[in-house]
XYZ file of N, CA and C in Angstrom:
540
model
N 34.798 -47.375 -1.309
C 33.710 -47.119 -2.668
C 34.011 -45.667 -3.097
N 34.855 -45.258 -4.118
C 34.813 -44.365 -5.027
C 33.633 -43.860 -5.873
N 33.346 -42.470 -5.802
C 32.221 -41.929 -6.707
C 32.694 -42.046 -8.131
N 34.083 -42.038 -8.222
C 34.979 -42.140 -9.462
C 34.681 -43.299 -10.284
N 34.065 -44.216 -9.869
C 34.102 -45.310 -10.495
C 32.512 -45.842 -10.608
N 31.567 -44.485 -10.662
C 30.027 -44.737 -11.003
C 29.461 -45.301 -9.476
N 30.026 -45.532 -8.611
C 29.091 -45.577 -7.410
C 28.616 -44.261 -7.124
N 27.179 -44.607 -6.250
C 26.471 -43.456 -5.843
C 27.433 -42.456 -4.727
N 27.216 -41.202 -4.874
C 27.994 -40.264 -3.807
C 27.004 -40.781 -2.015
N 27.999 -40.487 -1.526
C 27.057 -40.274 0.080
C 26.625 -39.173 0.070
N 25.658 -39.172 1.053
C 24.926 -38.101 1.312
C 26.176 -36.816 2.189
N 27.136 -37.222 2.719
C 27.947 -36.262 3.140
C 28.568 -35.340 2.123
N 28.793 -36.419 0.948
C 29.452 -35.834 -0.089
C 28.808 -34.875 -0.942
N 27.312 -34.926 -1.088
C 26.362 -34.301 -1.614
C 26.171 -33.034 -0.825
N 26.329 -33.120 0.517
C 25.798 -32.195 1.214
C 27.462 -30.976 1.290
N 28.625 -31.978 1.363
C 29.709 -30.898 1.247
C 29.791 -30.334 -0.248
N 29.151 -30.988 -1.435
C 29.185 -30.190 -2.887
C 28.089 -29.047 -2.629
N 26.859 -29.390 -1.778
C 25.815 -27.964 -1.891
C 26.265 -27.217 -1.301
N 27.076 -27.203 -0.083
C 27.435 -26.340 0.594
C 28.545 -25.614 -0.158
N 29.208 -26.095 -0.613
C 30.161 -25.405 -1.660
C 29.626 -24.234 -2.701
N 28.882 -24.948 -3.395
C 27.614 -24.539 -4.532
C 27.428 -23.018 -3.697
N 26.629 -23.433 -2.593
C 25.646 -22.410 -1.920
C 26.866 -21.050 -1.574
N 27.881 -21.594 -0.763
C 28.940 -20.602 -0.873
C 29.619 -19.843 -1.865
N 29.488 -20.216 -2.888
C 30.335 -19.533 -4.251
C 29.082 -18.682 -4.605
N 27.818 -19.344 -4.626
C 26.414 -18.255 -4.843
C 26.569 -17.070 -4.193
N 26.175 -17.305 -2.808
C 26.486 -16.274 -1.997
C 27.453 -15.190 -2.131
N 28.844 -15.841 -2.340
C 29.557 -14.636 -2.755
C 29.649 -13.840 -3.880
N 28.926 -14.660 -4.986
C 28.661 -14.118 -6.146
C 27.606 -12.909 -6.203
N 26.526 -12.938 -5.166
C 25.379 -12.336 -4.792
C 26.045 -11.270 -4.196
N 26.972 -11.142 -3.065
C 27.626 -10.304 -2.403
C 28.521 -9.203 -3.400
N 28.975 -10.029 -4.335
C 29.871 -9.204 -5.195
C 28.972 -8.213 -6.032
N 27.877 -8.784 -6.624
C 27.111 -7.914 -7.298
C 26.208 -7.141 -6.598
N 25.966 -7.100 -5.461
C 25.169 -6.468 -4.393
C 26.108 -5.118 -4.099
N 27.401 -5.790 -3.761
C 28.383 -4.633 -3.618
C 28.878 -3.654 -4.768
N 28.761 -4.221 -5.991
C 28.955 -3.538 -7.315
C 27.452 -2.620 -7.857
N 26.321 -3.094 -7.263
C 25.189 -2.291 -7.473
C 25.330 -1.215 -6.316
N 25.671 -1.314 -4.984
C 25.753 -0.143 -4.371
C 26.550 1.096 -4.833
N 27.792 0.672 -5.199
C 28.913 1.285 -5.814
C 28.398 2.025 -7.308
N 27.313 1.563 -7.983
C 26.873 2.202 -9.055
C 25.781 3.240 -8.511
N 25.294 2.540 -7.432
C 24.050 3.605 -7.070
C 24.661 4.802 -6.306
N 25.630 4.572 -5.688
C 26.471 5.788 -5.253
C 26.941 6.911 -6.289
N 27.630 6.152 -7.155
C 27.936 7.136 -8.537
C 27.143 7.937 -9.178
N 25.885 7.072 -9.296
C 24.558 7.875 -10.070
C 24.235 9.041 -8.869
N 23.979 8.711 -7.528
C 23.441 9.654 -6.520
C 24.542 11.058 -6.723
N 25.868 10.540 -6.599
C 26.836 11.693 -6.802
C 26.571 12.677 -8.154
N 26.465 11.860 -9.419
C 26.422 12.818 -10.702
C 25.128 13.364 -10.592
N 23.916 12.863 -9.817
C 22.627 13.358 -9.920
C 22.932 14.910 -8.983
N 23.398 14.570 -7.922
C 23.530 16.105 -7.314
C 24.574 16.808 -7.901
N 25.559 16.634 -8.356
C 26.711 17.495 -9.244
C 25.960 18.142 -10.321
N 24.845 17.636 -11.062
C 24.201 18.181 -12.117
C 23.298 18.988 -11.762
N 22.584 19.303 -10.689
C 21.991 20.614 -10.550
C 22.575 21.798 -10.471
N 21.434 22.924 -10.427
C 21.961 24.238 -10.413
C 22.681 24.365 -9.187
N 23.773 25.494 -9.078
C 24.068 25.510 -7.570
C 22.878 25.341 -6.569
N 23.306 24.455 -5.734
C 22.274 24.255 -4.237
C 22.197 25.397 -3.367
N 21.214 25.658 -2.859
C 20.705 26.475 -1.917
C 20.157 26.014 -0.574
N 20.694 26.430 0.172
C 20.096 25.884 1.646
C 18.589 26.119 1.872
N 17.671 25.235 2.223
C 16.460 25.300 2.218
C 15.868 26.715 3.221
N 16.848 27.209 4.145
C 16.402 28.292 4.942
C 16.769 29.357 4.126
N 17.747 29.642 3.190
C 18.118 30.468 2.268
C 17.002 30.660 1.122
N 16.652 29.721 0.848
C 15.582 29.445 -0.709
C 14.258 30.161 0.178
N 13.958 29.797 1.339
C 12.727 30.239 1.908
C 12.493 31.639 1.936
N 13.649 32.082 2.714
C 13.891 33.635 2.803
C 13.799 34.491 1.340
N 14.501 33.913 0.157
C 14.650 34.522 -0.978
C 13.124 34.464 -1.895
N 12.701 33.323 -1.632
C 11.301 33.268 -2.099
C 10.282 34.632 -1.618
N 10.080 34.330 -0.085
C 9.437 35.379 0.263
C 9.837 36.496 0.262
N 11.122 37.234 -0.044
C 11.446 38.483 -0.159
C 10.922 38.892 -1.465
N 11.045 38.002 -2.646
C 10.433 38.336 -3.802
C 8.853 38.292 -4.114
N 8.402 38.119 -3.066
C 6.824 38.178 -2.915
C 6.113 39.478 -2.991
N 5.379 40.052 -3.717
C 4.252 41.212 -3.195
C 3.203 40.768 -3.520
N 2.082 41.858 -3.189
C 0.811 41.575 -2.845
C 0.272 41.153 -4.609
N 0.714 41.930 -5.394
C 0.311 41.881 -6.861
C 1.088 41.003 -7.630
N 1.792 40.162 -6.966
C 2.686 39.297 -8.032
C 2.208 37.725 -8.025
N 2.269 37.431 -8.986
C 1.948 35.823 -9.137
C 3.014 35.094 -8.272
N 2.520 34.444 -7.479
C 3.783 33.298 -6.724
C 4.250 32.518 -7.595
N 3.890 31.922 -8.855
C 4.592 31.032 -9.860
C 5.380 31.712 -10.739
N 5.491 33.209 -10.544
C 6.225 34.026 -11.646
C 7.564 34.429 -10.819
N 7.699 34.293 -9.053
C 8.580 34.868 -9.136
C 9.977 33.892 -8.755
N 10.630 33.912 -7.556
C 11.657 33.376 -7.373
C 11.951 31.967 -8.034
N 13.057 31.454 -8.715
C 12.874 30.360 -9.135
C 11.951 30.030 -10.443
N 11.321 30.811 -10.736
C 10.250 30.347 -11.512
C 10.205 29.734 -13.009
N 10.717 28.537 -12.830
C 11.405 27.917 -14.190
C 10.728 26.638 -13.937
N 10.369 25.968 -15.248
C 10.189 24.661 -15.107
C 11.050 23.645 -14.987
N 10.611 22.602 -14.336
C 11.656 21.447 -14.264
C 11.645 20.865 -12.840
N 12.358 19.991 -12.216
C 12.453 19.435 -11.531
C 13.157 19.840 -9.943
N 12.752 19.259 -9.072
C 13.926 19.549 -8.015
C 13.983 18.757 -6.769
N 14.968 18.686 -6.164
C 14.959 17.826 -4.987
C 15.300 18.596 -3.341
N 14.762 18.288 -2.533
C 15.007 18.756 -1.321
C 15.757 17.694 -0.445
N 16.881 18.127 0.106
C 17.741 16.906 0.809
C 17.617 17.205 2.197
N 18.013 16.290 2.810
C 18.120 16.133 4.685
C 19.580 16.138 4.867
N 20.172 16.708 5.313
C 21.441 16.233 5.746
C 21.208 15.593 6.968
N 22.610 14.518 7.156
C 22.535 14.010 8.359
C 23.127 14.774 9.469
N 24.075 15.810 9.373
C 24.521 16.761 10.233
C 24.486 18.402 9.409
N 24.643 19.220 10.317
C 24.833 20.626 9.656
C 26.149 20.698 9.263
N 27.107 20.036 9.577
C 28.632 20.139 9.472
C 28.787 19.324 8.072
N 28.156 18.363 7.490
C 28.516 17.530 6.232
C 28.485 18.598 4.980
N 29.509 18.475 4.652
C 29.685 18.978 3.160
C 29.585 18.587 1.967
N 29.265 16.855 2.078
C 29.069 16.214 0.819
C 27.471 16.262 1.010
N 27.017 16.786 -0.474
C 25.484 16.977 -0.376
C 24.775 15.370 -0.851
N 25.890 14.383 -1.297
C 25.223 13.481 -1.753
C 25.196 12.642 -0.642
N 25.701 12.783 0.568
C 25.259 12.196 2.025
C 24.242 12.423 2.798
N 23.158 12.803 2.127
C 22.107 13.160 2.960
C 21.275 11.576 3.243
N 20.361 11.894 4.391
C 19.865 11.210 4.819
C 18.391 10.593 4.247
N 18.002 12.031 3.928
C 16.429 12.043 3.261
C 16.559 13.017 2.199
N 15.692 12.525 1.050
C 15.393 13.608 -0.029
C 13.699 13.104 -0.728
N 13.523 14.310 -1.085
C 12.178 14.433 -1.640
C 12.278 14.909 -2.809
N 11.942 14.294 -4.226
C 11.751 14.879 -5.529
C 10.410 15.029 -5.920
N 10.603 16.429 -6.754
C 9.353 16.838 -7.229
C 9.750 17.741 -8.623
N 8.491 18.270 -9.218
C 8.809 18.723 -10.140
C 7.520 19.754 -10.519
N 7.620 20.803 -11.290
C 6.342 21.750 -11.472
C 6.726 22.617 -12.892
N 5.474 23.301 -13.168
C 5.793 24.200 -14.158
C 6.659 25.674 -13.515
N 6.473 25.694 -11.831
C 7.577 26.859 -11.614
C 7.893 26.138 -10.174
N 9.196 25.455 -10.280
C 9.970 25.186 -9.420
C 10.123 25.571 -8.044
N 10.102 27.235 -8.189
C 10.261 28.132 -6.831
C 8.872 27.805 -6.065
N 7.799 27.845 -6.879
C 6.652 27.559 -6.110
C 6.230 26.145 -5.450
N 6.869 25.157 -6.188
C 6.636 23.813 -6.090
C 7.600 23.826 -4.746
N 8.667 24.241 -4.587
C 9.744 23.793 -3.244
C 8.977 24.517 -2.137
N 8.532 25.876 -2.479
C 8.103 26.878 -1.304
C 6.834 26.173 -0.653
N 5.972 25.419 -1.629
C 4.854 24.825 -1.017
C 5.100 23.731 -0.250
N 6.118 23.015 -0.623
C 6.719 21.762 0.262
C 7.164 22.335 1.580
N 8.044 23.561 1.760
C 8.431 23.908 3.171
C 7.569 24.741 3.641
N 6.393 25.187 3.014
C 5.162 25.770 3.808
C 4.056 24.550 4.351
N 4.479 23.286 4.105
C 3.435 22.445 4.436
C 2.261 22.034 3.797
N 2.413 22.375 2.397
C 1.394 22.270 1.356
C 1.609 20.766 0.569
N 2.546 20.115 1.008
C 3.019 18.856 0.106
C 3.518 17.843 1.095
N 4.488 17.327 1.073
C 4.938 16.260 1.907
C 5.185 16.484 3.331
N 4.410 15.596 4.200
C 4.701 16.273 5.587
C 5.826 16.080 6.196
N 6.603 15.070 5.891
C 7.692 14.691 6.240
C 8.909 15.905 5.798
N 8.842 16.365 4.900
C 9.590 17.381 4.558
C 9.366 18.735 5.235
N 7.850 19.137 5.342
C 7.810 20.408 5.974
C 8.276 20.247 7.578
N 7.837 18.796 8.265
C 8.151 18.686 9.619
C 9.537 19.065 9.548
N 10.646 18.519 8.653
C 11.815 18.861 9.019
C 12.463 19.740 8.748
N 11.714 20.614 7.885
C 11.929 22.245 7.602
C 11.894 22.879 9.147
N 10.721 22.627 9.448
C 9.884 23.095 10.511
C 10.865 23.182 12.054
N 11.499 22.109 12.255
C 12.207 21.480 13.033
C 13.681 21.756 12.828
N 14.197 23.040 11.668
C 15.336 23.353 11.238
C 16.498 22.228 11.358
N 16.206 21.163 10.574
C 16.883 20.003 10.082
C 17.874 20.980 8.815
N 19.098 20.596 8.751
C 19.961 21.203 7.996
C 19.280 20.677 6.331
N 18.918 21.517 5.315
C 18.262 20.751 4.207
C 18.838 21.942 3.201
N 18.853 21.207 1.716
C 19.382 22.005 0.752
C 18.298 21.848 -0.503
N 18.305 22.377 -1.362
C 17.214 22.481 -2.544
C 18.140 22.475 -4.028
N 18.023 21.208 -4.292
C 18.654 21.355 -5.906
C 17.724 21.275 -6.893
N 18.047 22.394 -7.934
C 17.308 22.407 -9.080
C 17.413 21.951 -10.372
N 16.671 21.547 -11.072
C 17.094 20.842 -12.421
C 15.893 21.473 -13.570
N 16.498 22.645 -14.155
C 15.468 23.274 -15.344
C 15.523 21.887 -16.255
N 14.160 21.807 -16.936
C 13.974 21.252 -18.282
C 12.918 21.858 -19.169
N 12.513 21.433 -20.237
C 11.322 21.672 -20.612
C 10.120 20.715 -20.055
N 8.982 21.495 -20.378
C 7.760 20.919 -20.157
C 7.693 19.263 -20.364
N 7.682 19.078 -21.733
C 7.914 17.798 -22.348
C 8.927 16.492 -21.615
N 10.140 17.379 -20.922
C 10.952 16.329 -20.380
C 10.746 16.034 -18.960
N 9.644 17.128 -18.203
C 9.731 16.443 -16.784
C 9.526 15.163 -16.372
N 8.565 14.325 -17.064
C 8.332 12.913 -16.754
C 9.723 12.146 -16.824
N 10.438 12.191 -18.004
C 11.793 11.382 -17.937
C 12.706 11.950 -16.693
N 13.012 13.337 -16.676
C 13.672 13.680 -15.619
C 13.460 13.450 -14.180
N 11.923 13.293 -13.870
C 11.704 13.093 -12.776
C 11.783 11.747 -12.283
N 11.808 10.842 -13.248
C 11.682 9.522 -12.690
C 13.173 9.136 -12.664
N 14.261 9.638 -13.615
C 15.612 9.549 -13.565
C 16.074 10.057 -11.927
N 15.360 11.033 -11.674
C 15.973 11.567 -10.167
C 15.261 10.694 -9.172
N 14.255 10.245 -9.663
C 13.839 9.361 -8.370
C 14.564 8.377 -8.218
N 15.085 7.563 -9.320
C 15.935 6.314 -9.141
C 17.157 6.946 -8.731
N 17.955 7.827 -9.564
C 19.446 8.031 -8.887
C 19.504 8.632 -7.277
N 18.495 9.500 -7.252
C 18.550 9.948 -5.846
C 17.946 9.054 -4.755
N 17.480 7.771 -5.310
C 17.042 6.680 -4.107
C 15.577 7.341 -3.358
N 14.713 8.132 -4.160
C 13.736 9.048 -3.160
C 12.758 7.659 -3.054
N 12.681 7.012 -3.685
C 11.487 6.040 -3.434
C 11.782 5.325 -2.125
N 12.867 5.357 -1.669
C 13.032 4.817 -0.287
C 13.272 5.910 0.630
N 12.798 6.973 0.462
C 12.995 8.228 1.493
C 11.385 9.048 1.455
N 11.475 10.274 1.513
C 10.292 11.146 1.585
C 9.222 10.638 0.354
N 9.591 10.127 -0.844
C 8.805 9.978 -1.673
C 8.189 8.633 -1.605
N 8.527 7.900 -0.946
C 7.868 6.408 -0.701
C 6.411 6.698 -0.234
N 5.922 7.572 0.350
C 4.543 7.539 0.722
C 3.842 8.117 -0.257
N 4.156 8.944 -1.073
C 3.545 9.574 -2.298
C 3.269 8.446 -3.545
N 4.480 7.635 -3.620
C 4.659 6.689 -4.531
C 3.437 5.576 -4.022
N 3.590 5.070 -2.541
C 2.481 3.814 -2.129
C 1.100 4.726 -2.616
N 1.043 5.994 -2.251
C -0.557 6.181 -2.472
C -0.948 6.353 -3.874
N 0.042 6.464 -4.978
C -0.487 6.216 -6.284
C -0.594 5.013 -6.697
N -0.047 3.900 -6.086
C -0.032 2.641 -6.315
C -1.500 2.107 -5.707
N -1.933 2.557 -4.650
C -2.786 1.690 -3.714
C -4.141 2.754 -4.736
N -4.195 3.874 -5.350
C -5.452 4.621 -5.954
C -5.694 4.004 -7.667
N -4.572 2.956 -7.991
C -4.859 2.706 -9.103
C -5.215 1.451 -9.221
N -5.363 0.493 -8.046
C -5.602 -0.647 -8.016
C -7.264 -0.458 -8.134
């Protein structure tokens, strides 16, 4: 009996057809995930390369403290511009590709210098502070913008640098839990 002539398909034929459809759907999903990963990597590289010249966290800290004085306002010193920033922790000291980081924190403020310094001094994300304290290889990326552009720039950096899957994860979770 053949299904060509209108007779019902056997269970084995149905299973075979379902297996083929499932296989093809799985292949399509894998292809889409691969394309998404490639797009994410491209966005990450673009975001890293669009920052001002990067500075190591160690050098940043040294420069910030060297520009402080007893009478100075902390928010008007080193890197005192409005914008966003990313603090990235590298996989190893020898890694040259800054888009190949293992962790990232994205933040913003009316004084990027003071905001970054606060993170490195332990007044912000505890994981950023711990990595800096234990001398992990870290870099500071900065993105100057007007005050009215901070929100969109911050959101774009969070997405393009995948920060919600890294240091920012805890900050974003606490925002969601306080809104409930």
